[in-house]
Coordinates of C-alpha atoms and ligand atoms in Angstrom, one line a residue:
M1 CA -54.7 98.6 128.0
G2 CA -52.1 100.0 129.0
W3 CA -48.8 100.4 127.1
P4 CA -46.6 98.6 129.9
V5 CA -49.6 96.4 131.5
A6 CA -47.6 93.7 132.4
H7 CA -47.4 95.1 136.3
S8 CA -50.9 95.6 137.5
R9 CA -53.0 93.5 139.4
S10 CA -56.3 94.0 137.5
P11 CA -57.0 90.4 136.5
V12 CA -55.7 89.5 139.7
I13 CA -58.8 90.9 140.5
H14 CA -61.1 90.7 138.3
N15 CA -61.0 87.1 137.4
H16 CA -61.1 86.6 141.2
W17 CA -64.7 88.1 141.0
I18 CA -65.4 86.6 138.3
A19 CA -65.2 82.8 139.5
Q20 CA -66.2 83.9 142.8
Y21 CA -69.9 84.8 141.1
G22 CA -69.5 82.1 138.3
L23 CA -69.2 84.2 134.7
R24 CA -68.5 83.1 132.2
G25 CA -65.8 85.5 130.9
T26 CA -62.2 86.6 131.8
Y27 CA -60.0 89.8 132.2
A28 CA -56.9 89.8 130.1
L29 CA -54.1 92.2 129.8
L30 CA -53.8 94.3 126.1
P31 CA -50.5 96.2 125.5
V32 CA -51.3 98.3 123.0
Q33 CA -49.2 100.9 121.6
P34 CA -49.9 104.5 121.4
D35 CA -50.7 105.0 117.7
K36 CA -52.6 101.4 118.2
L37 CA -55.2 103.1 120.3
T38 CA -57.8 104.2 117.4
D39 CA -57.4 100.6 116.3
A40 CA -57.9 98.3 119.2
I41 CA -60.6 100.6 121.4
R42 CA -63.4 100.9 117.7
G43 CA -62.7 97.1 118.1
L44 CA -63.6 95.8 121.6
P45 CA -67.1 95.8 120.5
A46 CA -66.7 93.6 117.1
L47 CA -65.3 91.4 119.4
G48 CA -67.2 90.8 122.6
F49 CA -65.8 92.4 125.0
A50 CA -68.1 94.2 127.4
G51 CA -65.3 96.7 128.4
C52 CA -62.0 97.4 129.6
N53 CA -59.3 99.5 132.4
I54 CA -57.4 102.6 130.4
T55 CA -53.9 102.7 132.2
I56 CA -50.8 104.4 131.4
P57 CA -50.5 106.1 128.8
H58 CA -53.5 106.2 127.7
K59 CA -56.5 107.8 130.4
V60 CA -56.5 111.2 128.2
N61 CA -56.3 110.0 124.3
A62 CA -58.8 107.5 124.5
M63 CA -61.1 109.7 125.4
A64 CA -61.5 111.5 122.1
M65 CA -62.6 108.1 120.7
M66 CA -65.8 107.3 123.1
D67 CA -69.3 108.5 122.2
V68 CA -70.2 109.3 126.0
V69 CA -67.7 110.6 128.2
H70 CA -69.6 110.3 132.0
P71 CA -69.9 113.8 133.8
V72 CA -66.6 113.1 136.2
A73 CA -64.2 111.8 134.0
Q74 CA -64.8 114.9 131.3
R75 CA -63.9 117.5 134.5
M76 CA -60.9 114.8 135.4
G77 CA -59.7 114.8 131.6
A78 CA -59.0 110.9 131.6
I79 CA -61.6 107.9 131.4
N80 CA -59.7 104.6 133.4
T81 CA -62.6 102.7 132.2
I82 CA -64.5 101.9 129.1
V83 CA -67.7 99.8 128.6
V84 CA -69.5 99.0 126.1
Q85 CA -73.1 99.3 125.8
A86 CA -75.8 96.7 123.9
D87 CA -75.8 98.6 121.1
G88 CA -71.4 99.3 120.8
S89 CA -71.2 102.3 121.8
L90 CA -68.5 103.5 124.0
H91 CA -69.0 104.7 127.4
G92 CA -66.0 106.9 129.0
V93 CA -65.6 106.6 132.9
N94 CA -63.9 107.2 135.9
N95 CA -63.5 105.8 138.7
D96 CA -60.5 106.7 140.5
G97 CA -61.8 109.4 142.8
F98 CA -65.1 107.2 143.7
G99 CA -61.8 104.6 145.1
Y100 CA -59.4 106.7 146.7
I101 CA -62.2 108.4 149.1
Q102 CA -64.0 104.6 149.4
S103 CA -60.0 103.4 150.5
L104 CA -60.4 106.3 153.3
R105 CA -63.8 105.1 154.1
D106 CA -62.6 101.3 154.2
A107 CA -60.0 102.6 156.7
K108 CA -61.4 105.2 158.4
P109 CA -65.3 104.7 158.2
D110 CA -65.7 107.9 160.2
W111 CA -63.1 109.9 157.4
R112 CA -64.8 112.6 156.3
A113 CA -63.2 115.7 154.1
D114 CA -64.5 118.8 155.5
T115 CA -62.4 117.7 159.1
G116 CA -59.7 120.4 157.6
P117 CA -57.3 121.1 154.7
A118 CA -55.7 118.4 152.9
L119 CA -52.2 117.8 151.5
V120 CA -51.2 116.8 148.2
L121 CA -47.9 116.1 146.7
G122 CA -48.1 115.3 143.4
A123 CA -50.2 117.0 140.1
G124 CA -50.1 113.7 137.9
G125 CA -52.7 111.7 136.7
A126 CA -53.1 110.4 139.8
A127 CA -53.1 113.7 141.6
R128 CA -56.1 115.2 139.1
A129 CA -58.1 112.3 140.6
V130 CA -57.4 112.8 144.2
V131 CA -57.9 116.3 144.1
L132 CA -61.0 115.9 142.5
S133 CA -62.8 114.3 144.6
L134 CA -61.8 116.1 147.5
L135 CA -63.1 118.9 146.5
D136 CA -66.6 117.2 145.6
E137 CA -66.4 115.6 149.1
G138 CA -66.1 119.2 150.5
A139 CA -62.3 119.5 151.5
P140 CA -62.2 123.4 153.2
E141 CA -58.5 123.9 151.6
V142 CA -56.4 121.4 149.6
R143 CA -52.9 122.5 149.4
L144 CA -50.7 121.0 146.5
V145 CA -46.9 120.7 146.1
N146 CA -45.4 119.3 142.8
R147 CA -41.7 119.2 142.2
T148 CA -42.5 121.0 139.0
R149 CA -45.3 124.4 140.0
S150 CA -46.7 124.2 137.0
K151 CA -48.5 121.3 136.4
A152 CA -49.8 122.2 139.8
D153 CA -51.4 125.4 139.0
D154 CA -52.9 123.6 136.3
L155 CA -54.8 121.6 138.7
A156 CA -55.5 124.8 140.8
A157 CA -58.0 125.4 137.5
L158 CA -60.5 122.0 139.5
G159 CA -61.5 125.1 142.0
D160 CA -60.5 127.8 143.8
R161 CA -60.3 125.5 147.1
V162 CA -56.9 124.2 145.7
K163 CA -53.2 126.2 146.7
V164 CA -50.6 125.7 144.8
Y165 CA -46.9 126.1 147.0
D166 CA -43.5 125.2 146.0
W167 CA -41.9 122.5 146.3
R168 CA -39.6 123.5 148.4
E169 CA -42.0 124.4 151.1
R170 CA -44.0 120.8 150.8
N171 CA -42.7 120.4 155.1
D172 CA -43.5 123.7 156.5
A173 CA -47.5 123.2 154.1
M174 CA -47.9 120.1 156.7
A175 CA -48.7 122.4 159.6
G176 CA -52.3 122.0 160.1
V177 CA -53.6 119.5 157.8
A178 CA -56.2 117.0 158.5
L179 CA -54.7 114.4 155.3
L180 CA -51.7 114.2 153.7
V181 CA -51.8 112.0 149.9
N182 CA -48.8 111.2 148.1
T183 CA -50.0 110.9 144.2
T184 CA -46.5 110.8 143.2
N185 CA -44.1 108.1 142.5
Q186 CA -41.8 108.4 144.8
G187 CA -41.7 105.6 147.8
M188 CA -42.7 102.9 144.6
H189 CA -41.0 99.9 144.0
G190 CA -37.6 100.4 142.0
Q191 CA -37.8 104.6 142.6
P192 CA -36.5 106.2 146.1
G193 CA -38.4 107.0 148.5
L194 CA -40.2 110.3 149.1
D195 CA -37.8 113.2 150.2
V196 CA -39.9 115.0 152.5
Q197 CA -39.7 115.2 156.5
L198 CA -43.3 114.7 158.4
D199 CA -42.5 117.2 161.7
A200 CA -44.5 119.8 161.2
L201 CA -48.1 117.1 160.7
P202 CA -50.6 117.4 163.5
A203 CA -50.7 114.2 164.8
S204 CA -54.4 113.3 164.4
A205 CA -53.6 113.9 160.4
L206 CA -54.1 110.4 158.6
V207 CA -51.1 109.6 155.9
S208 CA -52.5 107.7 152.3
D209 CA -50.0 107.2 149.8
A210 CA -51.5 106.1 145.6
I211 CA -48.6 103.7 145.5
Y212 CA -49.3 99.7 145.8
I213 CA -45.8 98.5 145.4
P214 CA -44.8 97.9 147.9
L215 CA -47.8 98.3 150.3
E216 CA -46.0 100.2 153.0
T217 CA -43.6 102.9 150.9
P218 CA -41.2 104.9 153.6
L219 CA -43.6 107.6 153.9
L220 CA -46.7 105.1 155.5
A221 CA -43.7 103.6 157.5
A222 CA -42.4 107.0 158.8
A223 CA -46.0 108.6 159.2
R224 CA -47.1 104.8 161.2
A225 CA -44.0 105.1 163.0
R226 CA -45.5 108.7 164.5
G227 CA -48.5 106.5 165.7
H228 CA -50.7 108.4 162.5
T229 CA -53.4 106.0 160.6
T230 CA -52.2 105.2 157.3
V231 CA -53.9 103.6 154.1
N232 CA -51.6 102.3 151.0
G233 CA -53.1 102.5 147.7
L234 CA -53.9 99.6 146.9
G235 CA -57.8 100.1 148.6
M236 CA -58.0 103.0 145.9
L237 CA -56.9 100.3 143.4
L238 CA -59.4 97.8 144.9
N239 CA -62.7 100.1 144.8
Q240 CA -62.1 101.6 141.3
A241 CA -62.9 97.3 140.1
R242 CA -66.0 97.5 142.0
P243 CA -68.5 99.8 140.0
A244 CA -66.5 98.6 136.8
F245 CA -67.3 95.1 137.8
H246 CA -70.5 96.2 137.7
A247 CA -71.4 97.9 134.7
W248 CA -69.4 95.0 132.7
F249 CA -71.1 92.5 134.4
G250 CA -74.3 93.7 136.3
V251 CA -72.8 92.6 139.3
M252 CA -71.5 95.2 142.7
P253 CA -68.2 92.7 143.5
E254 CA -67.6 92.5 147.6
I255 CA -63.5 93.4 148.6
T256 CA -63.2 90.3 150.2
P257 CA -60.0 88.8 153.0
A258 CA -59.9 86.4 150.0
L259 CA -59.4 88.6 147.7
H260 CA -56.5 90.7 150.0
Q261 CA -55.3 86.7 150.1
A262 CA -55.3 86.9 146.1
I263 CA -53.1 90.1 145.8
A264 CA -50.7 90.0 148.1
A265 CA -49.5 86.4 146.8
T266 CA -48.7 88.1 143.6
F267 CA -46.3 91.2 145.6
Ligands
NAP1 P1 -47.8 111.0 136.7 O1 -49.2 111.3 136.1 O2 -46.9 110.1 135.6 O3 -47.6 111.4 137.4 C1 -45.7 111.4 138.2 C2 -46.2 112.9 139.7 O4 -44.3 112.2 140.1 C3 -45.7 113.8 139.4 O5 -46.2 114.8 140.3 C4 -44.1 113.5 139.3 O6 -44.0 115.8 138.8 C5 -44.1 113.3 140.6 N1 -42.7 112.9 140.3 C6 -42.2 112.3 140.2 N2 -40.1 111.9 140.0 C7 -40.3 112.9 141.0 C8 -39.6 113.2 141.7 N3 -38.4 112.5 141.4 N4 -39.3 113.2 143.4 C9 -40.7 114.7 143.2 N5 -41.4 114.0 142.7 C10 -41.7 113.1 141.3 O7 -48.0 109.3 137.2 P2 -49.5 109.4 137.9 O8 -50.2 107.7 137.1 O9 -50.1 110.4 138.2 O10 -49.0 108.4 138.6 C11 -48.1 108.7 140.2 C12 -47.8 107.1 141.1 O11 -49.8 106.9 141.5 C13 -47.9 105.9 140.7 O12 -46.8 105.1 141.9 C14 -48.6 105.6 140.4 O13 -48.6 103.9 140.8 C15 -49.5 105.5 141.6 N6 -51.3 105.5 141.2 C16 -52.0 104.7 141.8 C17 -53.3 103.4 141.3 C18 -54.5 103.4 142.7 O14 -55.0 102.6 142.0 N7 -54.0 102.9 143.6 C19 -53.3 105.1 140.2 C20 -53.0 105.6 139.7 C21 -51.7 106.0 140.0 P3 -43.1 116.0 137.8 O15 -44.2 117.1 137.7 O16 -42.6 116.8 138.4 O17 -42.7 115.2 136.7

């Protein structure tokens, strides 16, 4: 459920797994206007849904309609998945942070959050999941930079290891970091590239982008040219889908080359 949802790659992922595991069912896109959200969510059990994903702009508002909100989602202040229980009650969970961390491990199996500071660009919904998961994984410091400083200041309430810098300090804040993450929409299809210079970034830093359309943003291309290991947002999307599928269908699905091919065919 989202508004709009037409761009979503989630049907490709879940319908691929439904076919692979021989399950009866389908994953459908549900465009739901914000003022119809309560009715749509309350209708899920009666319509026979195992659950659904929740995306922009409903991630925060949908929480109020849950019977149970799991602790991680509670701390994130947003849900990305609803699971309809056998008794018809609705559980809200958020797997975005899990998906993000797992995407780094898939790209770099020995990756550890405690290697050094992380710099997160952006302070929207994706940033909240990334910052919280990095703190939970033991990042010693999370530097946060957002065009609108007040939103970064709000996110800093997540923990005292979060340090907010002004947007104009974004390039200098790269000094000494082990991880650079873009969670802004800059570099996304139809948007200009992110306005940053990587000169101060240590050669060993991992560079990741939450964006997956395109798979290689200008930021990731510039980082790759400097020799950094890069991680695009597709891994986050695929990995957040795994626990959701498991909760709905009782099977923990695998991310296979065939799934990657199915996604690639949609670009
Ligand atoms: P959001 O809540 O709307 O936040 C957008 C962020 O982009 C804000 O920090 C905003 O800064 C910043 N921004 C917008 N225009 C900017 C500009 N011209 N210069 C600098 N910063 C700018 O969106 P979101 O849900 O966090 O999503 C952000 C990105 O992450 C999107 O590209 C989305 O596709 C991606 N994402 C990926 C996944 C995944 O699974 N891979 C999951 C979620 C999101 P201000 O506060 O100053 O407006």
